[in-house]
Amino acid sequence: MDLTLSSADIAFRDMIRGEIASMVPEDIKTRVENLQHLRKEDYMRWQSILDVRGWATPAWPVEFGGPGWSPMQRVLFEEACFMAGAPRQIPHINMIGPVLQTFGTEDQKHRYLPGIPTLRDWWCQGYSEPGSGSDLASLRTKAVRHGDRYIINGQKIWTTWAHWSNHMFCLVRTSDAGRPQEGITFLLLTMDTPGLTVRPIHSLDGAHDVNEVFFEDVSVPVENVVLGENQGWKVAKFLLNAERTEIAGVGQSKRMLQFARRLLAELTNAGVSSSRLDVFRSRIARIAIDLKAHEWTLMRVIDAKPDDPKAPSASFLKLCGTDLLERVSTLLMDLGGPAGLAYDVDARNGNVDGTPPYGHVLNGTAATYFEYRKSGLVGGTTEIQKNIIYRETVSRWAAQ
Amino acid sequence: MDLTLSSADIAFRDMIRGEIASMVPEDIKTRVENLQHLRKEDYMRWQSILDVRGWATPAWPVEFGGPGWSPMQRVLFEEACFMAGAPRQIPHINMIGPVLQTFGTEDQKHRYLPGIPTLRDWWCQGYSEPGSGSDLASLRTKAVRHGDRYIINGQKIWTTWAHWSNHMFCLVRTSDAGRPQEGITFLLLTMDTPGLTVRPIHSLDGAHDVNEVFFEDVSVPVENVVLGENQGWKVAKFLLNAERTEIAGVGQSKRMLQFARRLLAELTNAGVSSSRLDVFRSRIARIAIDLKAHEWTLMRVIDAKPDDPKAPSASFLKLCGTDLLERVSTLLMDLGGPAGLAYDVDARNGNVDGTPPYGHVLNGTAATYFEYRKSGLVGGTTEIQKNIIYRETVSRWAAQ
Amino acid sequence: MNFDLSDDQRALVDTVERFARSAAAKRQSTSPVGAASEDAVLRWEQMVELGVAALLIGENNGGVGLGAAEAVLVSEALGQSLAQEPFVTAGVLAPKLLELSTSDGLREKYLRGVAEGRVRIALASDESVHEFDLFSVSTRAEVQNDRIVVTGRKELVVDGAMATHFAITARDANGLNLFLVAAVQPGVMVTPVRGLDGGWMARIELECVEAEGPLFREAAGLDGLECAVDHATVAICGEALGLMNRMIALTASYLQTRHQFGKAIGTFQALQHRFAEMVTLAEQARSGTLMAAAALASEDAEVRKADVSAAKSLVGRNGRAVLEGAIQLHGGIGITDEYELSRYIRRMIEIEKTWGDVSYHEARFARVTDSR
Amino acid sequence: MNFDLSDDQRALVDTVERFARSAAAKRQSTSPVGAASEDAVLRWEQMVELGVAALLIGENNGGVGLGAAEAVLVSEALGQSLAQEPFVTAGVLAPKLLELSTSDGLREKYLRGVAEGRVRIALASDESVHEFDLFSVSTRAEVQNDRIVVTGRKELVVDGAMATHFAITARDANGLNLFLVAAVQPGVMVTPVRGLDGGWMARIELECVEAEGPLFREAAGLDGLECAVDHATVAICGEALGLMNRMIALTASYLQTRHQFGKAIGTFQALQHRFAEMVTLAEQARSGTLMAAAALASEDAEVRKADVSAAKSLVGRNGRAVLEGAIQLHGGIGITDEYELSRYIRRMIEIEKTWGDVSYHEARFARVTDSR
């Protein structure tokens, strides 16, 4: 056990902090720091800026055009992006990329990898279905093989950014034999395929991020299968692993905590009573403490050998990460005070350039609370994570 | 719905407050207000004082020598006892008394009721067994009938004050047929019966309140059965209902909250920093708020018709009561600060008259925390209460 | 003391529930701001027909003379269908303010109009948007040419966009007091502000506007104002109970109908327990609200303040836990705008932030009870 | 950075664990006060034989020169068997204080004795029992007849009853500093104080007692003292990790072996989830403790203070949640003195209250980080 950063990592950290700080466009930075929703072009612009330096795909190895960073370097890169007010990276970059690199055919790699770094190709993930949330393996969107094509019928739901995407990777049912997991196939498709319809779902905070996607006789060539028919669950599990660091939500929690500190300073200047602010100050301290520990848990997870039973698993990260996202977004709402009663959804969504009644900062407070109510639901509910942790740990502990 | 106290109740309240205040012996009051453990003679002395006025058995009807108070009058009496620094009443007075009055034979009433008010007869409750805690119906202490006697073999555990008692009411298994609940009998016995052994259990805080009770061929006459062989579960359920108000723990929570306020005042005088104390002040306020609401829930439960499905049930009282007992005892420990490191168990137990290192008040802080860790376990665990509430409420709500 | 509804109370609740369930009564969160305030006026006129406007006005003032318990029952019934506004302001706050006013003239001039729904008075008190404080006021009332004129800016005026008059807190030579201002007159600018759930608050700017008043003799004013707001606060606590009822009911049926892993999700103990916690928290909020309703009748202002603050903070805190439980037990559908639950959630947060949040009321409770 | 144990670290942990598991090593909560302190001396002598006393002392001072990571590992291994004391004071706090001292003479005079276990120095700093504050000191150090004499009273001196010397905080003409005082000499009165779990703290009263010192040049002293206490604080955080391990292990086997309603109680989802929370909280406490161990090496005192306070508050908070979970999942047996768990629970609370509780360390964290 050696708890110090190597000198190479220190040098990398100093370099990347300096570079990233000079690269983030001011307008994007402002929206990021105000917790406004970014526009599609904001994400694309930032990815293109990163791409120039070869940093658009931090998790990709050099052979596929990635920077080939170590896990610790990725952590340091993400920290630098946070500090500079950069947008968070679209998770799918680090998800579909490694999947194709690991399981894809040469043709799939050749065709799909180049469009990912700049988000020229924007991918969405077709997993959940109306009847299959926590119990994902029960999914029923059916792909029936006809010659060299699959005909897909069914429905996906909670599909993030389906309306911005031109590609989708999805799980479909290709067999009813055996355990439900055994009849699932991982499939790629383009969003303009006839028979595919996207319907927006608006969230509690008025945002439009997720969608329903309907499949009516959608026809996809068999070469769009990744790994092989009925092998989809294996790919899905690999992806879950790739999501590990993303799932910790460190960057988002830090962003909100930074926002909370800024708001606290503004309220102090505005003359809010110190008895009120002291309570917030304590809450900020406690969240900051837990968040620091959470970052160290992330590093421990990153450092762990894949087969080490004693290492904390991704479920810990998800659980603590959710707890932090929920708490810090709640803190923001409380900090917002009466001003949080007013809400201009259009200003928050970046659809208009006008300033909402009490400014962008206060406009974001209650909305952020609403937005992060999703954190205990996405990527496996809190209940599912606790089930997993119990299963993973109880016997090992009982044996000690 | 009428939310005001009747003028008769107001008159009763004023009378009882005045009277009780003048009746509590100073030395008992001091121990009560210091959260020390009381001695057996403290309880007995106080009951005798109450008995002179006919108030020793508040839940008993006039025909059995009780005051015949309404539920609201009992609440007002308990409030007066709290305000005066009186000991809380031994719960069994209001438990075994009504059981005998409802289900007992004339002979049982005649023999057992007179000793209860003054605690000349001290009853303990033989329910839990090592293998039967939450799952009480699985109890295995066996009573086998031989002629006009039962021979009991088995073991009870967590028997509060068994070492102070000369009588016990207990549940024993008299049949293995049918559902486990159907083979249980409610039995009375004296603690000096040959073959019965009491073994002390010390708690986390060093106190000795509970015991193990072993039965080795303990012989009890059949006339000691209440209601009838294999009818014990019905009596147990009746008792549970009688426990309703006790289970809310209102008096204990108020006592601790009062103690916390006193401690806060002492710390303020001792010059503890205001930033530290402000946090405690907020916690006290929040607990006080919840406790007030809890008292109103208690009144709603007391007022409810027995068959009203919409009325809050005893499980609500238990759940909120536990939550409060846990929180306020935790607050005490935190208030105690570093001084809580020191602990003189003998002074707290009232076994010695000496003063512990930092006085009785600080000596009680951590110990009280330890003591009340039991609250989520006794009288049905928190988990069991939540199971019950779900079962009781979900369908009614779904139908709305 | 007795917690069962009397026959009259039952009949009142049934009437209001029937009204609230009708589509016309429901507030639409998607209405544009202007239309929203027209909706509110319309809804209020319908409520007036039900007799709700005069419910709390004393019999000596020509009203029905019912009390805080009934106000809670009515609010709860309205809240259950998201139809509460503007009962709390027009039916509780305004009449209470006028009844508590020491100015017989103003009471006589306006109370009948209020009871008949013609006059809709909104309280314009807040100046900071960062912290609720009834008494932090810089708006001035001065005498100019024998007329009282008021100048200042008020934020987050609840139901401000539908008011015919504003009760304005302002400082005159004698200190803080309240003045009545007609909404439509030169120098008054009303800017509607869209709320979290599409509620209609308003910013009110006053530039040398003619006013009537003051409503109170000095010294009496502060408690009269606080007392009226306390009445309205208990009424929105009642509304919150209605919201919680509905959130719990929706969750209960979802638990019984939604299946995962081959069984109803309500068979999972962790979800059962979360539901049990929701129900318990709602019961506790109800107990607190009834306690506060009782305390409104107390002659001791400190008792009233303590219990009202206890209730409001409890309702805010527990209401939030209930909504969070409802979301977690629903999963994705629970945070979907289209699904009914979302409206209850957003309105719950609006209530929490109206007339003092949890932190404000816990501090007020501590202040009032510390010395006791 | 790397979280796997090196071979040397593994060997160290194994040695210490073996020792800690031996009956002789365990602290008995039932020992009478005098005997308890003899036990502690005995235990420390055994630890010295293991080489633990010189572990953290720099190689330039004749020690092994290991760091905070190893201190955490050793404490955790000892804590797992309730055998920690007096490693944290005699093996961490005292050596750190002497190494940080700017007095070469005192360091040379005492450090070897400390390394060999002959000299046992306890820090006597606290004067209030109500609030931890290293710097609230009224004990005086004066020069009388060319000798430094110290007068004052110190409370809750950890391991005070077994010390050969005390490091006393006192004010001299230049301000706050530290002085060494031999425990057995006229004017020193040591009163053992029984701790929650039978620990041996002491009250130290000094009446014109001869002292050596000061340990620090002015100004340097405050941070030297705070830094040494921070090292000890991280070490007891390590001990707390050991306690949590054990509480979790006991709970895990109870869940698998205890049956109710015809099945192992570990099959109930609500209990599974509570266990999962315990495990998660312990992992988080571990992450925080490792972070703080890393920060002890920082040249920036503010970084050190922030991270040590983060860890101590986290360990206190999560440790308490773990113990409460352990009790709830065990039921009655969990609050029984005879059962092993009770010792871990009481010791956990002792740790929480030693050198600043959750509230103290959260406030210290906020103070240090607010300006950043």
Short mmCIF file of N, CA and C in Angstrom, two decimals, chain B residues 276 333 335-344 356-359 362-363 365-366, chain D residues 85 89 93 122-134 152-163 166-169 189-205 229 236 347 349-357:
data_model
loop_
_atom_site.label_atom_id
_atom_site.label_comp_id
_atom_site.label_asym_id
_atom_site.label_seq_id
_atom_site.Cartn_x
_atom_site.Cartn_y
_atom_site.Cartn_z
N ARG B 276 -20.92 25.22 18.53
CA ARG B 276 -21.21 23.83 18.90
C ARG B 276 -22.64 23.71 19.45
N MET B 333 -26.02 11.68 24.21
CA MET B 333 -24.63 11.26 24.15
C MET B 333 -23.77 12.33 23.49
N LEU B 335 -24.35 15.55 23.31
CA LEU B 335 -24.26 16.69 24.22
C LEU B 335 -23.19 16.44 25.28
N GLY B 336 -23.10 15.20 25.73
CA GLY B 336 -22.15 14.85 26.79
C GLY B 336 -20.72 15.21 26.44
N GLY B 337 -20.41 15.19 25.15
CA GLY B 337 -19.07 15.56 24.71
C GLY B 337 -18.01 14.66 25.30
N PRO B 338 -16.79 15.19 25.45
CA PRO B 338 -15.69 14.37 25.98
C PRO B 338 -16.01 13.76 27.34
N ALA B 339 -16.77 14.46 28.16
CA ALA B 339 -17.07 13.95 29.50
C ALA B 339 -17.75 12.59 29.44
N GLY B 340 -18.43 12.34 28.32
CA GLY B 340 -19.09 11.06 28.15
C GLY B 340 -18.13 9.88 28.09
N LEU B 341 -16.85 10.16 27.90
CA LEU B 341 -15.84 9.09 27.92
C LEU B 341 -15.80 8.40 29.27
N ALA B 342 -16.03 9.18 30.32
CA ALA B 342 -15.98 8.62 31.67
C ALA B 342 -17.33 8.04 32.02
N TYR B 343 -17.34 6.88 32.66
CA TYR B 343 -18.62 6.25 33.00
C TYR B 343 -18.48 5.46 34.28
N ASP B 344 -19.31 5.80 35.25
CA ASP B 344 -19.34 5.06 36.49
C ASP B 344 -20.67 4.31 36.56
N PRO B 356 -20.29 10.32 40.47
CA PRO B 356 -19.33 9.90 39.44
C PRO B 356 -18.44 11.08 39.03
N PRO B 357 -17.33 10.79 38.31
CA PRO B 357 -16.31 11.81 38.05
C PRO B 357 -16.84 13.18 37.63
N TYR B 358 -17.73 13.23 36.68
CA TYR B 358 -18.21 14.54 36.22
C TYR B 358 -19.67 14.78 36.58
N GLY B 359 -20.11 14.13 37.64
CA GLY B 359 -21.47 14.36 38.12
C GLY B 359 -22.47 13.40 37.49
N LEU B 362 -23.69 14.22 33.56
CA LEU B 362 -22.83 13.79 32.46
C LEU B 362 -22.63 12.29 32.45
N ASN B 363 -22.66 11.68 33.62
CA ASN B 363 -22.49 10.23 33.70
C ASN B 363 -23.61 9.50 32.96
N THR B 365 -25.03 10.36 30.13
CA THR B 365 -25.23 10.66 28.70
C THR B 365 -24.97 9.46 27.79
N ALA B 366 -23.75 8.94 27.83
CA ALA B 366 -23.47 7.81 26.93
C ALA B 366 -24.27 6.59 27.35
N GLU D 85 -4.99 -0.17 22.61
CA GLU D 85 -4.29 0.63 23.60
C GLU D 85 -3.11 -0.13 24.15
N THR D 89 -1.04 5.96 21.77
CA THR D 89 -0.35 7.01 22.54
C THR D 89 1.16 6.76 22.60
N LEU D 93 1.62 8.85 19.18
CA LEU D 93 1.56 10.24 19.64
C LEU D 93 2.88 10.70 20.27
N ALA D 122 2.32 10.36 28.09
CA ALA D 122 0.92 10.63 27.75
C ALA D 122 0.75 12.13 27.56
N LEU D 123 -0.05 12.47 26.56
CA LEU D 123 -0.33 13.89 26.32
C LEU D 123 -1.43 14.36 27.27
N ALA D 124 -1.09 15.36 28.08
CA ALA D 124 -2.08 15.94 29.00
C ALA D 124 -2.40 17.34 28.51
N SER D 125 -3.49 17.43 27.75
CA SER D 125 -3.80 18.72 27.13
C SER D 125 -5.17 19.26 27.56
N ASP D 126 -6.17 18.40 27.65
CA ASP D 126 -7.54 18.89 27.84
C ASP D 126 -7.75 19.45 29.24
N GLU D 127 -8.47 20.56 29.29
CA GLU D 127 -8.86 21.11 30.58
C GLU D 127 -10.37 21.14 30.75
N SER D 128 -11.08 21.29 29.65
CA SER D 128 -12.54 21.22 29.73
C SER D 128 -12.98 19.79 29.41
N VAL D 129 -14.02 19.34 30.08
CA VAL D 129 -14.57 18.03 29.71
C VAL D 129 -15.80 18.20 28.82
N HIS D 130 -16.11 19.44 28.47
CA HIS D 130 -17.33 19.68 27.71
C HIS D 130 -17.10 19.81 26.23
N GLU D 131 -15.88 20.11 25.86
CA GLU D 131 -15.60 20.43 24.46
C GLU D 131 -14.11 20.21 24.24
N PHE D 132 -13.76 19.48 23.19
CA PHE D 132 -12.34 19.26 22.91
C PHE D 132 -11.75 20.53 22.33
N ASP D 133 -10.64 20.97 22.89
CA ASP D 133 -9.97 22.15 22.36
C ASP D 133 -8.52 22.12 22.84
N LEU D 134 -7.63 21.80 21.92
CA LEU D 134 -6.20 21.68 22.28
C LEU D 134 -5.63 22.98 22.82
N GLY D 152 -1.49 23.22 37.29
CA GLY D 152 -2.77 23.18 36.58
C GLY D 152 -3.42 21.81 36.69
N ARG D 153 -4.55 21.69 36.02
CA ARG D 153 -5.29 20.43 36.08
C ARG D 153 -5.66 19.98 34.67
N LYS D 154 -5.44 18.71 34.41
CA LYS D 154 -5.72 18.16 33.08
C LYS D 154 -6.72 17.01 33.20
N GLU D 155 -7.64 16.97 32.25
CA GLU D 155 -8.70 15.96 32.32
C GLU D 155 -8.54 14.94 31.19
N LEU D 156 -9.10 13.78 31.42
CA LEU D 156 -9.28 12.76 30.38
C LEU D 156 -7.99 12.49 29.61
N VAL D 157 -6.91 12.33 30.36
CA VAL D 157 -5.62 12.05 29.73
C VAL D 157 -5.61 10.58 29.30
N VAL D 158 -5.56 10.39 27.99
CA VAL D 158 -5.64 9.03 27.46
C VAL D 158 -4.39 8.25 27.86
N ASP D 159 -4.58 7.05 28.40
CA ASP D 159 -3.49 6.21 28.91
C ASP D 159 -2.71 6.91 30.02
N GLY D 160 -3.34 7.86 30.67
CA GLY D 160 -2.65 8.66 31.69
C GLY D 160 -2.22 7.85 32.90
N ALA D 161 -2.98 6.78 33.22
CA ALA D 161 -2.67 6.04 34.44
C ALA D 161 -1.46 5.14 34.27
N MET D 162 -1.00 4.94 33.05
CA MET D 162 0.15 4.06 32.84
C MET D 162 1.40 4.82 32.41
N ALA D 163 1.33 6.16 32.39
CA ALA D 163 2.42 6.95 31.83
C ALA D 163 3.57 7.11 32.84
N PHE D 166 4.35 12.95 31.48
CA PHE D 166 3.27 13.65 30.79
C PHE D 166 3.83 14.77 29.93
N ALA D 167 3.28 14.91 28.75
CA ALA D 167 3.56 16.10 27.95
C ALA D 167 2.40 17.06 28.24
N ILE D 168 2.74 18.13 28.94
CA ILE D 168 1.73 19.03 29.46
C ILE D 168 1.65 20.29 28.58
N THR D 169 0.46 20.63 28.15
CA THR D 169 0.33 21.94 27.50
C THR D 169 0.19 23.00 28.60
N MET D 189 -0.65 14.57 41.08
CA MET D 189 -1.67 13.64 41.54
C MET D 189 -2.38 13.06 40.32
N VAL D 190 -2.36 11.74 40.22
CA VAL D 190 -2.99 11.06 39.09
C VAL D 190 -4.20 10.29 39.59
N THR D 191 -5.37 10.66 39.10
CA THR D 191 -6.59 9.95 39.49
C THR D 191 -7.13 9.20 38.29
N PRO D 192 -7.10 7.87 38.34
CA PRO D 192 -7.62 7.12 37.21
C PRO D 192 -9.13 7.37 37.05
N VAL D 193 -9.58 7.43 35.81
CA VAL D 193 -10.99 7.62 35.51
C VAL D 193 -11.44 6.48 34.61
N ARG D 194 -12.48 5.81 35.04
CA ARG D 194 -12.96 4.64 34.31
C ARG D 194 -13.70 5.07 33.06
N GLY D 195 -13.32 4.49 31.93
CA GLY D 195 -13.95 4.85 30.65
C GLY D 195 -15.14 3.98 30.34
N LEU D 196 -15.83 4.34 29.27
CA LEU D 196 -17.03 3.62 28.84
C LEU D 196 -16.80 2.13 28.71
N ASP D 197 -15.66 1.78 28.15
CA ASP D 197 -15.38 0.37 27.99
C ASP D 197 -14.26 -0.06 28.93
N GLY D 198 -14.15 0.63 30.05
CA GLY D 198 -13.12 0.28 31.01
C GLY D 198 -11.74 0.76 30.62
N GLY D 199 -11.67 1.71 29.72
CA GLY D 199 -10.37 2.29 29.36
C GLY D 199 -9.78 3.01 30.55
N TRP D 200 -8.48 3.30 30.48
CA TRP D 200 -7.85 3.95 31.63
C TRP D 200 -7.40 5.35 31.28
N MET D 201 -8.28 6.27 31.47
CA MET D 201 -7.90 7.67 31.38
C MET D 201 -7.53 8.16 32.77
N ALA D 202 -7.08 9.39 32.85
CA ALA D 202 -6.74 9.91 34.17
C ALA D 202 -6.93 11.41 34.23
N ARG D 203 -7.20 11.86 35.44
CA ARG D 203 -7.14 13.28 35.73
C ARG D 203 -5.77 13.54 36.34
N ILE D 204 -5.10 14.59 35.86
CA ILE D 204 -3.76 14.90 36.34
C ILE D 204 -3.79 16.27 37.00
N GLU D 205 -3.44 16.32 38.28
CA GLU D 205 -3.36 17.62 38.96
C GLU D 205 -1.90 17.91 39.29
N VAL D 229 -1.06 15.16 17.32
CA VAL D 229 -2.39 14.67 17.63
C VAL D 229 -3.09 14.18 16.35
N ILE D 236 -6.16 6.11 15.51
CA ILE D 236 -7.40 5.54 16.09
C ILE D 236 -8.50 5.38 15.05
N ARG D 347 -16.19 0.53 22.66
CA ARG D 347 -14.91 1.08 22.25
C ARG D 347 -15.10 2.05 21.07
N ILE D 349 -17.52 4.03 20.58
CA ILE D 349 -17.96 5.32 21.11
C ILE D 349 -16.80 6.02 21.82
N GLU D 350 -15.96 5.25 22.50
CA GLU D 350 -14.77 5.88 23.10
C GLU D 350 -13.94 6.58 22.02
N ILE D 351 -13.73 5.89 20.92
CA ILE D 351 -12.93 6.48 19.84
C ILE D 351 -13.59 7.75 19.32
N GLU D 352 -14.91 7.65 19.14
CA GLU D 352 -15.62 8.81 18.61
C GLU D 352 -15.39 10.05 19.47
N LYS D 353 -15.28 9.84 20.77
CA LYS D 353 -15.17 10.97 21.68
C LYS D 353 -13.73 11.37 21.98
N THR D 354 -12.77 10.62 21.48
CA THR D 354 -11.37 10.92 21.77
C THR D 354 -10.80 11.90 20.74
N TRP D 355 -10.13 12.92 21.20
CA TRP D 355 -9.49 13.94 20.35
C TRP D 355 -10.45 14.56 19.34
N GLY D 356 -11.62 14.90 19.81
CA GLY D 356 -12.57 15.63 18.97
C GLY D 356 -13.63 14.72 18.39
N ASP D 357 -14.90 15.04 18.63
CA ASP D 357 -15.99 14.22 18.11
C ASP D 357 -16.40 14.68 16.71
#
